[in-house]
PDB file of C-alpha atoms in Angstrom:
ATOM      1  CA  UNK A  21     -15.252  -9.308  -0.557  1.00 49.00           C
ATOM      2  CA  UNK A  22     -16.724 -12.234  -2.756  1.00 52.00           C
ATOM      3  CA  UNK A  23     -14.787 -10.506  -5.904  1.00 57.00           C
ATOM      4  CA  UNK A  24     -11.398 -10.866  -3.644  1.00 54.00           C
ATOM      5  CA  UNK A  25     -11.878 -14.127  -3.183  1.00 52.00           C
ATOM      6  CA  UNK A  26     -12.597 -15.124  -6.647  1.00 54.00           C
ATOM      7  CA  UNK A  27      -9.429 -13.218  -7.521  1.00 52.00           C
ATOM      8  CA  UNK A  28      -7.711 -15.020  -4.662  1.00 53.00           C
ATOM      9  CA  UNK A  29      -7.144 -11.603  -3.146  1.00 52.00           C
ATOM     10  CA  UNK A  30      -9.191 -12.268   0.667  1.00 51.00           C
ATOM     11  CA  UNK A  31      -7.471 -11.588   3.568  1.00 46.00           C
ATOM     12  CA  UNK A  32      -5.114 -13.842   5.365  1.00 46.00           C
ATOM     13  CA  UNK A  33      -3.509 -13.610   9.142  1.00 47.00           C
ATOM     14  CA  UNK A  34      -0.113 -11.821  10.032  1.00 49.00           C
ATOM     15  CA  UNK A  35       2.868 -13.894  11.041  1.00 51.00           C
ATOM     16  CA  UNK A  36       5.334 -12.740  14.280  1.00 50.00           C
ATOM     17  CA  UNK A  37       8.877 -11.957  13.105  1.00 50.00           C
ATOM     18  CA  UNK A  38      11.970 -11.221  15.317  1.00 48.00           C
ATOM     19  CA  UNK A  39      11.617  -8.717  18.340  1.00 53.00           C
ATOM     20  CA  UNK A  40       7.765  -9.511  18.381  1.00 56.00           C
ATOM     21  CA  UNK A  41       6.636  -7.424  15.443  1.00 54.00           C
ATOM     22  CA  UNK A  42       3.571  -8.869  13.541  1.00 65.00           C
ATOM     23  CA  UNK A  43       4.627  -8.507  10.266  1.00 64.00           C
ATOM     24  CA  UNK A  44       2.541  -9.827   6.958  1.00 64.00           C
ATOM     25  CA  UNK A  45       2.825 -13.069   5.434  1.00 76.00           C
ATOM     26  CA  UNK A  46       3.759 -11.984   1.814  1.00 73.00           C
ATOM     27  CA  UNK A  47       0.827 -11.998  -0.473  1.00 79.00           C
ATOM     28  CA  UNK A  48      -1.854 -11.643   2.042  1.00 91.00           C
ATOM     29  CA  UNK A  49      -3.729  -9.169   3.015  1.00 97.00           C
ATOM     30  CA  UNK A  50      -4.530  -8.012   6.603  1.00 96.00           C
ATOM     31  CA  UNK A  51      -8.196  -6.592   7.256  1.00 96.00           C
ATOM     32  CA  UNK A  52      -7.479  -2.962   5.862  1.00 97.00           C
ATOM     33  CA  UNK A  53      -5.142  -3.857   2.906  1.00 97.00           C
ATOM     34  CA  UNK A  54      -8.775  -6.168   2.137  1.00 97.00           C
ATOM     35  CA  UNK A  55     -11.199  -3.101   2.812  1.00 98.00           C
ATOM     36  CA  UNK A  56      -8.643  -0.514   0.400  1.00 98.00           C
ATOM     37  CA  UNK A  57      -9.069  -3.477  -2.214  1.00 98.00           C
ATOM     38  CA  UNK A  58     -12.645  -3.442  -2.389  1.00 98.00           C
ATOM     39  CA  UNK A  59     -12.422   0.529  -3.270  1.00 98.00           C
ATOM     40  CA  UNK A  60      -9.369   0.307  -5.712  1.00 98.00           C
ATOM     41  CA  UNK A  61     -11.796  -2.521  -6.954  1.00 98.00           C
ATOM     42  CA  UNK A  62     -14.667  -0.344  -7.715  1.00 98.00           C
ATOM     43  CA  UNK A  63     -12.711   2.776  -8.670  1.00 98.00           C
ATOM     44  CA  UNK A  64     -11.592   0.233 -11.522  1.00 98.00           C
ATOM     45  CA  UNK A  65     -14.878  -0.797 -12.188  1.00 98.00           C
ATOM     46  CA  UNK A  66     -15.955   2.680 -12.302  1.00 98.00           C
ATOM     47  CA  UNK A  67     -13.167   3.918 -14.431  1.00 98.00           C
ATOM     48  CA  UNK A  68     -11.240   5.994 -12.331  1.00 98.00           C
ATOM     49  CA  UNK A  69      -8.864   3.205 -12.000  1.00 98.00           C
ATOM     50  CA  UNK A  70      -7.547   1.482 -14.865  1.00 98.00           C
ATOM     51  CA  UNK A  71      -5.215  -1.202 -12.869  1.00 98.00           C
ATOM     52  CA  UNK A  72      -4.024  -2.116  -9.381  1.00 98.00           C
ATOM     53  CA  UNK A  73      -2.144  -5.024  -7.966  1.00 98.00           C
ATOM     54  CA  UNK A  74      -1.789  -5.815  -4.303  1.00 98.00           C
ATOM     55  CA  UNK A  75       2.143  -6.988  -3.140  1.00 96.00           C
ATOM     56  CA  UNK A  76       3.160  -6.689  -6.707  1.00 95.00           C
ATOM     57  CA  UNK A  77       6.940  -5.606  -6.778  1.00 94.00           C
ATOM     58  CA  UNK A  78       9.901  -4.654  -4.055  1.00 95.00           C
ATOM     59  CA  UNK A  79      11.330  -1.449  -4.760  1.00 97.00           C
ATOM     60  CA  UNK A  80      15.543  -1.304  -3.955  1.00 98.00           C
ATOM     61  CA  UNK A  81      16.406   1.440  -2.163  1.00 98.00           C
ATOM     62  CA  UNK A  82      20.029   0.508  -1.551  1.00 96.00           C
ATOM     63  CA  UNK A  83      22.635  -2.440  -1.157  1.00 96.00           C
ATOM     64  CA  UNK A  84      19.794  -4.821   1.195  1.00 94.00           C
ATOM     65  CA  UNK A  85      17.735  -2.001   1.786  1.00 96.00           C
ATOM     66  CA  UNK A  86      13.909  -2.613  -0.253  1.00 97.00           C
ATOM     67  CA  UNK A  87      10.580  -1.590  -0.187  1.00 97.00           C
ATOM     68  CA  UNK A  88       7.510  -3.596  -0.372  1.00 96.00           C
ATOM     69  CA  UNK A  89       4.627  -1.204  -1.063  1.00 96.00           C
ATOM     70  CA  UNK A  90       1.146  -2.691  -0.544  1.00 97.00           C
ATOM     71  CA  UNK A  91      -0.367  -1.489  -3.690  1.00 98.00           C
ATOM     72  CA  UNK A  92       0.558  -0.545  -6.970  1.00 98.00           C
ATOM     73  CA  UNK A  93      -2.060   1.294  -8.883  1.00 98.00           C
ATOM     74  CA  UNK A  94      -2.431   2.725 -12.565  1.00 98.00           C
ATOM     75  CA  UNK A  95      -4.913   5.621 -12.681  1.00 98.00           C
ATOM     76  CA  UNK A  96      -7.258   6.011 -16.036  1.00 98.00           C
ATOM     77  CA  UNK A  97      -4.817   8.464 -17.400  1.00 98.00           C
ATOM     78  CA  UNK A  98      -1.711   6.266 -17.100  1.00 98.00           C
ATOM     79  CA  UNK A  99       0.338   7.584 -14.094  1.00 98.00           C
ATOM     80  CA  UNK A 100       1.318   5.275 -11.563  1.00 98.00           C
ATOM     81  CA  UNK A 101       1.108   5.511  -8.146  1.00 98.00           C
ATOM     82  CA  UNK A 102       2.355   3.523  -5.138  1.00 98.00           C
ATOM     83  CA  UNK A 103      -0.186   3.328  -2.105  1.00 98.00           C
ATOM     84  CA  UNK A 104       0.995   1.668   1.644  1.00 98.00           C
ATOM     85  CA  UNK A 105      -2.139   1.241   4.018  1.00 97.00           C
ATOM     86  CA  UNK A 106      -1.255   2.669   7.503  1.00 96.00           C
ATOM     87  CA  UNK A 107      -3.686   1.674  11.078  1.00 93.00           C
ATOM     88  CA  UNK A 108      -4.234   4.160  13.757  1.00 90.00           C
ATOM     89  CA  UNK A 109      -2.595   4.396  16.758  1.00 90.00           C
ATOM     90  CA  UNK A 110      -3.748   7.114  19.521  1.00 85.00           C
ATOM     91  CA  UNK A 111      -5.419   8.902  16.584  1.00 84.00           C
ATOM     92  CA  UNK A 112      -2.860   9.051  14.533  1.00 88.00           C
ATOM     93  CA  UNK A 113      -2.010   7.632  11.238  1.00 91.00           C
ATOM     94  CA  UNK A 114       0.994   4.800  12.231  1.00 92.00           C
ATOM     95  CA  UNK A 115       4.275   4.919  10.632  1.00 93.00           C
ATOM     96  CA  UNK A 116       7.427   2.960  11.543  1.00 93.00           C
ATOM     97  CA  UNK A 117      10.680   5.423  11.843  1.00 93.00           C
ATOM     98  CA  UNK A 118      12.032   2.962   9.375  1.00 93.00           C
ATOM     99  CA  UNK A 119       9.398   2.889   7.103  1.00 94.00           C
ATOM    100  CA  UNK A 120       8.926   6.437   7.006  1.00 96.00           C
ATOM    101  CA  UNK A 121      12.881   6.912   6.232  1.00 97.00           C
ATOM    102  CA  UNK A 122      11.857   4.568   3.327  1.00 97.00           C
ATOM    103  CA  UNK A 123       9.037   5.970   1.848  1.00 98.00           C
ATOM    104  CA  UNK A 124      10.397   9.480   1.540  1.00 98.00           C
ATOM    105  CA  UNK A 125      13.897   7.386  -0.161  1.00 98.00           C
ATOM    106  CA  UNK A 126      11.474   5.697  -2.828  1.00 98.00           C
ATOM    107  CA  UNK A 127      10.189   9.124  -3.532  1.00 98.00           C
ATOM    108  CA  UNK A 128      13.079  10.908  -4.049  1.00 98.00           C
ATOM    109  CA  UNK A 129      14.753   7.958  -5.977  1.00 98.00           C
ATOM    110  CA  UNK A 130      11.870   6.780  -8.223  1.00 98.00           C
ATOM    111  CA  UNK A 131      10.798  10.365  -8.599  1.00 97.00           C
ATOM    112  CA  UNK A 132       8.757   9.797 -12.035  1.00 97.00           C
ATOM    113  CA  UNK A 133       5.633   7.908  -9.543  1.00 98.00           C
ATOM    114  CA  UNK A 134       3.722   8.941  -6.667  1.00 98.00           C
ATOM    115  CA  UNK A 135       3.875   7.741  -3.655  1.00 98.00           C
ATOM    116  CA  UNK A 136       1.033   7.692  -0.993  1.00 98.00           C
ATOM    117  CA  UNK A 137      -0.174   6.936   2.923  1.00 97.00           C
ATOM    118  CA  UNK A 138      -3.980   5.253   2.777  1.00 98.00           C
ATOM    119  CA  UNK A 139      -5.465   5.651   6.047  1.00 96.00           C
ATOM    120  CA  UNK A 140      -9.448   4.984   6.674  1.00 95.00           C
ATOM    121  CA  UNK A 141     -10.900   8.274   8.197  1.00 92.00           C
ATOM    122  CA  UNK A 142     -14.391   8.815   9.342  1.00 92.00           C
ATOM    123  CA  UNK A 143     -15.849   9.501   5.424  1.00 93.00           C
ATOM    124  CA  UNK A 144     -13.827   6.569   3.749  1.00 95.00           C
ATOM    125  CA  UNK A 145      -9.931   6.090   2.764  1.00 97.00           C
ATOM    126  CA  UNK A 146      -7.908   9.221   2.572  1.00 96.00           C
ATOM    127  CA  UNK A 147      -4.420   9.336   0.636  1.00 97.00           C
ATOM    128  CA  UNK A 148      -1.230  11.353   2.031  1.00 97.00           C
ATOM    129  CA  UNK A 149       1.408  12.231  -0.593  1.00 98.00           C
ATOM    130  CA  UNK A 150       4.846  11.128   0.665  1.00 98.00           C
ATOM    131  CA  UNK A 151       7.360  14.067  -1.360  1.00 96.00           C
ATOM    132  CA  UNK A 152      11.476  12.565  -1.080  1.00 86.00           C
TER     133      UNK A 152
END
């Protein structure tokens, strides 16, 4: 965590929006999006990673319809990969209908990049491809 902070990176509280939703306060991170930086962090320092950014770009889907992706992240060998961190509810990895619908768009649409789910599972973060 002490490397997030000196890259300004630590996490930062959520902020209600309309109909009572928490959503993020852009550019900070809630306690998982912190905890999946750590390991993109030292996957970079170890080489499997050679870059990742955290709230870095919004992709557009349509006429006012984006997508903010948590992370963007360049492996070692170049290809470029788009990861969203997703809590658990009941279980179950938690998706939004909405956010879902978008995910699967971005995919189809920016087909040359990978898109991916990050949930934390009992052995450490585990990725889900999302195919458009």
């Amino acid at each position: 965590m002490a490397d997030l902070k000196r890259l300004g990176l630590d996490k930062h509280p959520s902020v209600k929006a309309k109909g009572g939703r928490t959503q993020p306060e852009p550019g900070k991170m809630n306690h998982l999006e912190s905890r999946y930086a750590e390991q993109l962090e030292a996957d970079r320092l170890s080489g499997k990673v050679a870059w990742w950014k955290f709230d870095a770009m919004r992709l557009v889907l349509a006429d006012r319809t984006t997508l903010a992706v948590d992370f963007v992240v360049m492996l070692a060998d170049g290809e470029i990969q788009f990861h969203d961190t997703k809590g658990m509810r009941n279980g179950k990895m938690h998706v939004e209908d909405d956010a879902a619908v978008k995910m699967k768009m971005a995919a189809k649409l920016f087909w040359p990049f990978r898109f991916f789910y990050v949930k934390l599972g009992p052995s450490g973060f585990e990725l889900k491809e999302v195919r458009g």
